[in-house]
Coordinates of C-alpha atoms and ligand atoms in Angstrom, one line a residue:
M1 CA -3.4 63.9 3.0
Q2 CA -0.6 63.7 0.5
A3 CA 1.9 62.5 3.1
Q4 CA -0.5 59.9 4.2
G5 CA -1.0 58.7 0.6
E6 CA 2.7 58.5 0.2
K7 CA 3.0 56.4 3.4
W8 CA 0.3 54.1 2.2
R9 CA 2.1 53.6 -1.1
Q10 CA 5.3 52.8 0.8
V11 CA 3.5 50.3 3.1
M12 CA 1.8 48.8 0.0
S13 CA 5.0 48.4 -1.9
W14 CA 6.6 46.8 1.2
V15 CA 3.6 44.4 1.4
V16 CA 4.0 43.6 -2.3
I17 CA 7.7 43.0 -2.0
S18 CA 7.5 41.0 1.1
T19 CA 4.7 39.0 -0.3
F20 CA 6.8 38.3 -3.3
L21 CA 9.7 37.3 -1.1
V22 CA 7.5 34.9 0.9
V23 CA 6.2 33.3 -2.4
V24 CA 9.8 33.0 -3.7
M25 CA 11.3 31.7 -0.5
V26 CA 8.6 29.0 0.2
P27 CA 10.3 26.0 -1.1
S28 CA 8.4 24.3 -3.9
P29 CA 7.3 20.9 -2.7
V30 CA 9.2 19.1 -5.3
I31 CA 12.3 21.1 -6.3
G32 CA 14.8 22.6 -3.9
A33 CA 13.3 21.4 -0.6
R34 CA 15.6 19.7 1.9
N35 CA 15.5 16.0 1.4
C36 CA 13.7 13.9 4.0
S37 CA 15.0 11.2 6.2
F38 CA 11.9 9.3 7.3
P39 CA 12.3 8.1 10.9
A40 CA 9.2 5.9 10.7
I41 CA 6.6 4.4 8.3
F42 CA 2.9 4.0 9.0
N43 CA 1.4 1.6 6.6
F44 CA -2.3 0.9 5.7
G45 CA -3.5 -1.8 3.4
D46 CA -4.4 -5.3 2.6
S47 CA -2.5 -8.5 2.2
N48 CA -0.1 -6.8 -0.3
S49 CA 1.5 -5.2 2.7
D50 CA 0.2 -7.2 5.8
T51 CA 3.2 -8.1 7.9
G52 CA 1.2 -10.0 10.6
G53 CA -2.1 -8.2 11.3
L54 CA -4.4 -10.8 10.0
S55 CA -2.3 -13.6 11.4
A56 CA -2.4 -12.0 14.9
A57 CA -6.2 -11.6 14.9
F58 CA -7.4 -14.6 12.9
G59 CA -4.6 -17.2 12.7
Q60 CA -1.2 -17.3 11.3
A61 CA -0.5 -17.6 7.7
P62 CA 0.3 -21.3 7.4
P63 CA 3.6 -22.8 6.2
P64 CA 5.1 -22.7 3.5
N65 CA 4.5 -19.0 3.7
G66 CA 7.8 -17.4 4.7
I67 CA 9.9 -20.3 3.5
T68 CA 12.2 -18.4 1.4
F69 CA 13.3 -15.5 3.7
F70 CA 12.1 -16.0 7.2
Q71 CA 12.2 -19.9 7.1
T72 CA 9.0 -19.8 9.1
P73 CA 5.5 -18.2 8.7
A74 CA 6.0 -14.5 9.4
G75 CA 2.6 -13.1 9.1
R76 CA 3.0 -12.4 5.4
F77 CA 1.2 -14.1 2.5
S78 CA 4.3 -14.7 0.5
D79 CA 7.4 -17.0 0.6
G80 CA 9.4 -14.0 1.9
R81 CA 9.4 -10.3 2.1
L82 CA 6.8 -7.8 0.7
I83 CA 7.3 -4.5 -1.1
I84 CA 6.8 -2.8 2.3
D85 CA 9.7 -4.8 3.7
F86 CA 12.0 -3.8 0.9
L87 CA 10.9 -0.2 1.4
A88 CA 11.6 -0.2 5.1
Q89 CA 14.9 -1.8 4.5
N90 CA 15.8 0.7 1.8
L91 CA 15.0 3.6 4.3
S92 CA 17.3 1.8 6.8
L93 CA 14.3 1.1 9.1
P94 CA 13.4 -2.2 10.7
Y95 CA 10.5 -4.3 9.3
L96 CA 7.2 -3.0 10.4
S97 CA 5.5 -4.6 13.3
A98 CA 1.8 -5.2 12.8
Y99 CA -0.2 -3.0 15.1
L100 CA -2.4 -6.0 16.1
D101 CA 0.6 -8.2 17.0
S102 CA 1.0 -7.9 20.8
V103 CA 4.0 -10.3 21.0
G104 CA 7.6 -9.2 20.2
S105 CA 6.6 -6.0 18.4
N106 CA 8.6 -2.8 18.3
F107 CA 6.8 0.3 17.1
S108 CA 9.8 2.6 17.5
N109 CA 9.9 3.2 13.7
G110 CA 6.4 2.9 12.8
A111 CA 3.4 0.5 12.7
N112 CA 1.5 -1.5 10.1
F113 CA -2.3 -1.4 10.2
A114 CA -2.7 -3.5 7.0
T115 CA -4.5 -6.8 7.3
A116 CA -5.0 -9.4 4.5
G117 CA -8.5 -9.1 3.0
S118 CA -9.0 -5.5 4.1
T119 CA -11.1 -3.2 1.9
I120 CA -11.4 0.5 1.9
R121 CA -15.1 0.4 2.5
P122 CA -16.5 -1.6 5.4
Q123 CA -18.3 -4.6 4.0
N124 CA -21.8 -5.8 4.9
T125 CA -20.7 -9.3 5.2
T126 CA -18.8 -11.1 7.9
K127 CA -15.3 -12.6 7.4
S128 CA -16.8 -16.0 7.5
Q129 CA -19.3 -15.2 4.8
S130 CA -17.1 -13.4 2.3
G131 CA -13.5 -13.8 3.4
Y132 CA -12.9 -10.0 3.8
S133 CA -11.2 -8.7 6.8
P134 CA -13.3 -6.6 9.2
I135 CA -10.3 -4.3 9.6
S136 CA -11.3 -2.1 6.7
L137 CA -9.5 1.2 6.1
D138 CA -11.8 3.2 8.4
V139 CA -11.0 0.8 11.2
Q140 CA -7.2 1.1 10.4
L141 CA -7.6 4.8 10.8
I142 CA -9.2 4.4 14.2
Q143 CA -6.4 2.1 15.2
Y144 CA -3.8 4.6 13.9
S145 CA -5.3 7.6 15.8
D146 CA -5.6 5.5 19.0
F147 CA -2.0 4.2 18.5
K148 CA -0.8 7.8 18.1
A149 CA -2.6 9.3 21.1
R150 CA -1.7 6.4 23.4
S151 CA 2.0 6.2 22.2
I152 CA 2.4 9.9 23.1
L153 CA 0.9 9.4 26.4
V154 CA 2.6 6.1 27.4
R155 CA 6.0 7.1 26.1
K156 CA 6.0 9.8 28.7
K157 CA 6.2 7.0 31.4
G158 CA 9.8 6.4 30.1
G159 CA 11.6 3.2 30.6
V160 CA 10.9 0.4 28.2
F161 CA 8.2 2.5 26.5
M162 CA 10.9 4.9 25.3
K163 CA 12.3 1.9 23.4
L164 CA 9.1 0.5 21.9
L165 CA 7.0 3.5 20.8
P166 CA 7.8 6.3 18.3
K167 CA 8.8 9.7 19.3
E168 CA 6.0 12.3 19.0
E169 CA 7.6 14.2 16.2
Y170 CA 7.8 10.9 14.1
F171 CA 4.1 11.1 13.4
S172 CA 4.6 14.2 11.3
E173 CA 7.9 13.2 9.9
A174 CA 6.9 9.7 8.9
L175 CA 6.1 8.3 5.5
Y176 CA 2.5 7.2 5.3
T177 CA 2.1 4.3 2.8
F178 CA -1.2 2.9 1.4
D179 CA -1.8 -0.2 -0.7
I180 CA -5.5 -0.9 -0.7
G181 CA -8.5 -1.2 -3.1
Q182 CA -8.1 -4.6 -4.8
N183 CA -10.5 -6.3 -2.5
D184 CA -13.1 -3.5 -2.9
L185 CA -13.2 -4.6 -6.6
T186 CA -13.4 -8.3 -6.0
A187 CA -16.1 -7.7 -3.2
G188 CA -18.7 -6.5 -5.9
Y189 CA -18.0 -9.5 -8.1
K190 CA -18.5 -11.9 -5.1
L191 CA -21.9 -10.4 -4.8
N192 CA -22.6 -11.2 -8.5
M193 CA -22.4 -7.6 -9.6
T194 CA -21.7 -6.8 -13.2
T195 CA -18.5 -4.7 -14.1
E196 CA -20.9 -1.7 -14.6
Q197 CA -22.2 -2.1 -11.1
V198 CA -18.7 -2.4 -9.7
K199 CA -17.5 0.7 -11.6
A200 CA -20.6 2.5 -10.2
Y201 CA -19.5 2.2 -6.6
I202 CA -15.9 3.1 -7.2
P203 CA -16.5 6.9 -6.5
D204 CA -17.9 6.0 -3.1
V205 CA -14.9 3.7 -2.4
L206 CA -12.5 6.6 -3.3
G207 CA -14.6 9.1 -1.3
Q208 CA -13.9 7.0 1.7
F209 CA -10.2 6.7 0.8
S210 CA -10.0 10.5 0.6
D211 CA -11.6 10.9 4.0
V212 CA -8.8 8.7 5.5
I213 CA -6.0 10.8 3.8
R214 CA -7.6 13.9 5.1
S215 CA -7.8 12.5 8.6
V216 CA -4.2 11.4 8.6
Y217 CA -3.2 14.9 7.4
K218 CA -5.3 16.4 10.2
E219 CA -3.3 14.2 12.7
G220 CA -0.1 15.7 11.2
G221 CA 0.9 13.3 8.4
R222 CA 2.6 15.1 5.5
S223 CA 4.3 12.5 3.4
F224 CA 2.1 10.1 1.5
W225 CA 3.1 7.2 -0.8
I226 CA 0.1 5.6 -2.5
H227 CA 0.2 2.4 -4.5
N228 CA -2.4 1.9 -7.2
T229 CA -4.0 -1.5 -7.5
G230 CA -2.4 -4.4 -9.6
P231 CA -3.5 -6.3 -12.5
L232 CA -6.4 -8.2 -10.9
G233 CA -7.0 -10.1 -14.1
C234 CA -3.6 -11.8 -14.0
L235 CA -4.3 -13.5 -10.6
P236 CA -5.0 -17.3 -10.7
Y237 CA -7.6 -16.4 -8.0
T238 CA -9.6 -14.4 -10.4
L239 CA -8.9 -16.7 -13.4
D240 CA -10.0 -19.7 -11.4
R241 CA -13.2 -18.2 -10.1
Y242 CA -14.4 -16.4 -13.2
P243 CA -13.6 -18.5 -16.3
M244 CA -13.2 -16.2 -19.4
S245 CA -13.8 -16.8 -23.1
V246 CA -10.7 -16.9 -25.3
A247 CA -11.6 -13.4 -26.6
Q248 CA -11.5 -12.0 -23.1
M249 CA -7.9 -13.2 -22.4
D250 CA -4.8 -11.2 -23.4
K251 CA -1.7 -12.9 -24.9
F252 CA -0.1 -13.2 -21.4
G253 CA -2.9 -15.2 -19.9
C254 CA -4.7 -12.4 -18.1
A255 CA -8.4 -11.7 -18.1
K256 CA -8.9 -8.4 -19.8
P257 CA -12.2 -7.4 -18.1
F258 CA -10.7 -7.6 -14.7
N259 CA -7.6 -5.6 -15.7
E260 CA -9.7 -3.0 -17.2
V261 CA -11.7 -2.5 -14.1
A262 CA -8.4 -2.3 -12.1
Q263 CA -7.2 0.4 -14.5
Y264 CA -10.5 2.2 -14.3
F265 CA -10.1 2.2 -10.5
N266 CA -6.5 3.4 -10.9
S267 CA -7.4 6.3 -13.2
R268 CA -10.1 7.5 -10.7
L269 CA -7.6 7.0 -7.8
K270 CA -5.1 9.3 -9.7
E271 CA -7.8 12.0 -10.1
T272 CA -8.6 11.6 -6.4
V273 CA -5.0 12.2 -5.5
V274 CA -4.9 15.3 -7.8
Q275 CA -7.9 16.6 -5.9
L276 CA -6.5 15.8 -2.6
R277 CA -3.3 17.8 -3.3
K278 CA -5.4 20.9 -3.7
E279 CA -7.1 20.2 -0.3
V280 CA -3.9 19.4 1.7
P281 CA -1.3 21.7 0.1
E282 CA 1.3 21.2 2.8
A283 CA 1.5 17.5 2.0
I284 CA 3.4 15.6 -0.6
I285 CA 1.3 12.9 -2.1
V286 CA 3.0 10.5 -4.4
Y287 CA 0.9 8.2 -6.6
V288 CA 2.9 5.1 -7.6
D289 CA 1.9 3.0 -10.6
V290 CA 2.5 -0.4 -9.3
Y291 CA 0.0 -1.8 -11.9
T292 CA 2.3 -1.0 -14.7
V293 CA 5.2 -2.5 -13.0
K294 CA 3.5 -5.8 -12.2
Y295 CA 2.1 -6.0 -15.7
N296 CA 5.5 -5.3 -17.2
L297 CA 6.9 -8.2 -15.2
I298 CA 4.1 -10.5 -16.2
S299 CA 4.4 -9.5 -19.9
H300 CA 8.2 -9.8 -20.0
A301 CA 8.8 -12.5 -17.5
K302 CA 11.7 -14.2 -19.4
K303 CA 13.5 -10.9 -19.9
Y304 CA 13.6 -10.3 -16.2
G305 CA 14.6 -13.9 -15.2
F306 CA 11.2 -15.3 -14.3
E307 CA 9.2 -18.2 -15.8
K308 CA 6.4 -17.2 -18.1
G309 CA 2.8 -17.6 -17.1
V310 CA 0.5 -16.6 -14.3
I311 CA 0.6 -19.9 -12.5
A312 CA 1.0 -20.0 -8.7
C313 CA 4.1 -21.4 -7.2
C314 CA 2.4 -22.7 -4.1
G315 CA -0.7 -24.8 -4.6
Q316 CA -2.2 -28.2 -5.2
G317 CA -2.4 -28.5 -9.0
G318 CA -4.9 -27.6 -11.6
K319 CA -4.7 -25.2 -14.5
Y320 CA -3.3 -22.3 -12.4
N321 CA -2.1 -24.4 -9.5
F322 CA -4.7 -22.8 -7.4
N323 CA -7.7 -24.2 -5.6
N324 CA -9.8 -21.7 -3.7
V325 CA -10.8 -24.2 -1.1
A326 CA -7.3 -25.6 -0.6
R327 CA -5.1 -22.6 -0.9
C328 CA -1.3 -22.5 -0.2
G329 CA -0.6 -24.3 2.9
A330 CA -3.8 -26.3 3.0
T331 CA -3.5 -29.6 5.0
K332 CA -5.0 -33.0 5.0
I333 CA -4.9 -35.8 7.7
V334 CA -3.3 -38.8 6.3
N335 CA -2.9 -41.9 8.6
G336 CA -3.5 -39.6 11.6
K337 CA -0.8 -37.2 10.5
K338 CA -1.3 -33.7 9.1
I339 CA 0.4 -33.2 5.8
I340 CA 0.5 -30.1 3.6
I341 CA -1.2 -30.7 0.4
A342 CA -0.9 -27.3 -1.2
K343 CA 3.0 -26.9 -1.2
S344 CA 5.6 -24.6 -2.6
C345 CA 7.1 -25.2 -5.9
K346 CA 10.8 -26.2 -6.1
D347 CA 12.1 -22.7 -7.0
P348 CA 10.0 -19.7 -5.9
S349 CA 12.7 -17.3 -7.0
V350 CA 11.7 -17.8 -10.7
K351 CA 8.0 -17.6 -10.2
I352 CA 6.1 -14.4 -10.3
I353 CA 3.0 -15.5 -8.4
W354 CA 3.3 -17.2 -5.0
D355 CA -0.1 -18.5 -4.0
G356 CA -2.5 -17.4 -6.7
I357 CA -3.3 -14.1 -5.1
H358 CA 0.1 -12.7 -3.9
Y359 CA 3.5 -12.3 -5.4
T360 CA 6.7 -14.1 -4.5
E361 CA 9.5 -12.4 -2.7
A362 CA 11.5 -12.4 -5.9
S363 CA 8.7 -10.5 -7.6
N364 CA 8.3 -8.1 -4.7
K365 CA 12.0 -7.3 -4.7
W366 CA 11.9 -6.7 -8.5
I367 CA 8.8 -4.5 -8.3
F368 CA 10.3 -2.5 -5.4
Q369 CA 13.5 -1.8 -7.4
Q370 CA 11.3 -0.5 -10.2
I371 CA 9.4 1.9 -8.1
V372 CA 12.1 3.1 -5.7
N373 CA 13.7 5.5 -8.2
G374 CA 10.4 7.3 -8.9
Y375 CA 10.1 6.2 -12.5
F376 CA 6.6 5.0 -12.0
S377 CA 5.6 7.8 -9.6
D378 CA 3.6 11.0 -10.0
P379 CA 5.4 13.3 -9.2
P380 CA 8.5 11.4 -10.4
I381 CA 10.4 11.6 -7.1
S382 CA 12.6 8.9 -5.7
L383 CA 12.2 7.2 -2.4
I384 CA 15.8 6.4 -1.9
K385 CA 17.0 7.7 1.4
N386 CA 17.0 11.4 1.4
G387 CA 15.3 11.5 -2.0
L388 CA 11.8 12.6 -1.1
P389 CA 11.4 16.4 -0.2
C390 CA 10.4 17.3 3.3
P391 CA 7.0 18.8 3.3
W392 CA 7.1 19.8 7.0
E393 CA 10.2 21.9 6.7
Ligands
NAG401 C1 17.7 1.4 -2.0 O1 17.5 1.0 -3.3 C2 18.4 1.6 -4.3 C3 17.8 1.2 -5.7 O2 17.7 -0.2 -5.7 C4 19.8 1.1 -4.0 O3 20.6 1.7 -4.9 C5 20.1 1.4 -2.5 O4 21.5 0.9 -2.3 C6 19.2 0.9 -1.6 N1 19.4 1.4 -0.3 C7 19.5 0.6 0.8 C8 19.9 1.3 2.1 O5 19.1 -0.5 0.8
NAG402 C1 -23.6 -1.6 3.2 O1 -24.9 -1.3 3.4 C2 -25.2 0.2 3.5 C3 -26.7 0.4 3.9 O2 -27.5 -0.3 2.9 C4 -24.8 0.9 2.2 O3 -25.0 2.2 2.3 C5 -23.3 0.6 1.9 O4 -22.9 1.1 0.7 C6 -23.1 -0.9 2.0 N1 -21.7 -1.2 1.8 C7 -21.1 -2.0 0.9 C8 -19.6 -2.1 0.8 O5 -21.8 -2.5 0.0
NAG403 C1 13.2 -1.2 19.1 O1 13.8 -0.8 18.0 C2 14.6 0.4 18.2 C3 15.1 0.8 16.8 O2 15.5 -0.2 16.0 C4 15.7 0.1 19.2 O3 16.6 1.2 19.4 C5 15.1 -0.4 20.5 O4 16.1 -0.8 21.4 C6 14.2 -1.6 20.2 N1 13.5 -1.9 21.5 C7 13.7 -2.9 22.2 C8 12.9 -3.0 23.5 O5 14.4 -3.8 21.9
NAG404 C1 -24.0 -15.6 -6.9 O1 -24.3 -16.5 -7.9 C2 -24.0 -17.8 -7.5 C3 -24.3 -18.7 -8.8 O2 -25.4 -18.4 -9.4 C4 -24.8 -18.2 -6.4 O3 -24.5 -19.6 -6.0 C5 -24.5 -17.3 -5.2 O4 -25.3 -17.6 -4.1 C6 -24.8 -15.9 -5.7 N1 -24.3 -15.0 -4.6 C7 -24.9 -13.9 -4.1 C8 -24.3 -13.2 -3.0 O5 -26.0 -13.6 -4.6
NAG405 C1 18.1 15.2 -2.7 O1 18.3 13.9 -3.1 C2 18.6 13.9 -4.5 C3 18.8 12.4 -5.0 O2 17.9 11.6 -4.5 C4 19.8 14.7 -4.8 O3 20.0 14.8 -6.2 C5 19.7 16.1 -4.3 O4 20.9 16.8 -4.5 C6 19.3 16.1 -2.8 N1 19.0 17.5 -2.4 C7 19.5 18.0 -1.3 C8 19.1 19.4 -0.9 O5 20.2 17.4 -0.5

């Protein structure tokens, strides 16, 4: 009995010691882990990160979109590159092909499921009724799952498929980026809801967002980079549609109620991320406060080399150079010839807002430079190549 008790004690102390060792040796997700080199990016979102999805399915973003960098429309609602383009570039990866784009695409280093006008929740209105893309986040998830399964299968055929599709291991090693939610907020206002009513459905929106993160995790995704939503009240699109009283405007020309609802969404999103981290402990989920960066830019425009004011660069005139029925690139037939009536301003490089809804390439570049170092991230880790720890190792 005694000997057995002794043995038991020995076993127990070994168990305790080895448990201790395991705990000590498992790298903390933030400190000490080997840094990651992401071989691919899979992006989900709306127009803030659409590199050609909506254009492929519903018609190309018209000129002068693309004028600054691509010199031709390039599926982006901007004069040039988006934050996601600067991100890919910074990770030494090619610009992301849109999943829906069947011509000239190369998915070796990832795919982009974002489409302009996408919401997290599927809408109960059609695109022609409300303008929102039917490719909501749940649909993007289906496309991603299908893309993953089929890539793995088709790549085995070899040949050209090896040069167009990601390696199987890239799906777990990739960076998964998300920039979506803004359209879920405007969707309620479009249905004439009050701010209270909009706030009331935010938990449902974020519940559906969480479902998607969990699903990507189940598929093997481990590194998540989530942008919060920008200052909605600073967009000409919002300001034009919902005229505000003087008291509702801040000193930078933004509508306070809309910025408040965006911030409300963001604080709930941040809580959602905290909750998700508990559910998917093997993942690293970075919450990036893009709102603050965009608002800093708008409120200190001059300091950062931009012109003051939330006036669109590309438009047709009016208080905000924005007309919802003749947006950037709108045309008119004059003497049998099609001419663009909503044109680019002379120098988009000093304008913050491009078309009343989206930012210029110059802004996007500035915003990216602010977030890349992790100063606006929670946890405050950098994205610079080899900067983010590797959760799968
Ligand atoms: C990534 O961005 C950082 C910060 O702006 C910069 O120092 C670095 O050179 C960039 N790397 C690449 C490969 O573009
Ligand atoms: C669409 O309608 C269904 C059924 O009434 C409802 O549960 C859902 O919340 C609605 N979605 C949106 C985005 O309003
Ligand atoms: C696709 O891109 C990858 C990586 O940039 C490259 O190695 C490959 O050759 C490209 N595929 C084709 C068909 O050009
Ligand atoms: C919202 O209100 C406007 C103005 O009263 C009206 O024209 C529009 O039909 C309403 N939209 C919905 C979806 O009820
Ligand atoms: C990870 O990258 C950071 C800089 O982004 C660097 O300070 C750190 O030493 C790197 N860690 C390892 C293990 O390479």
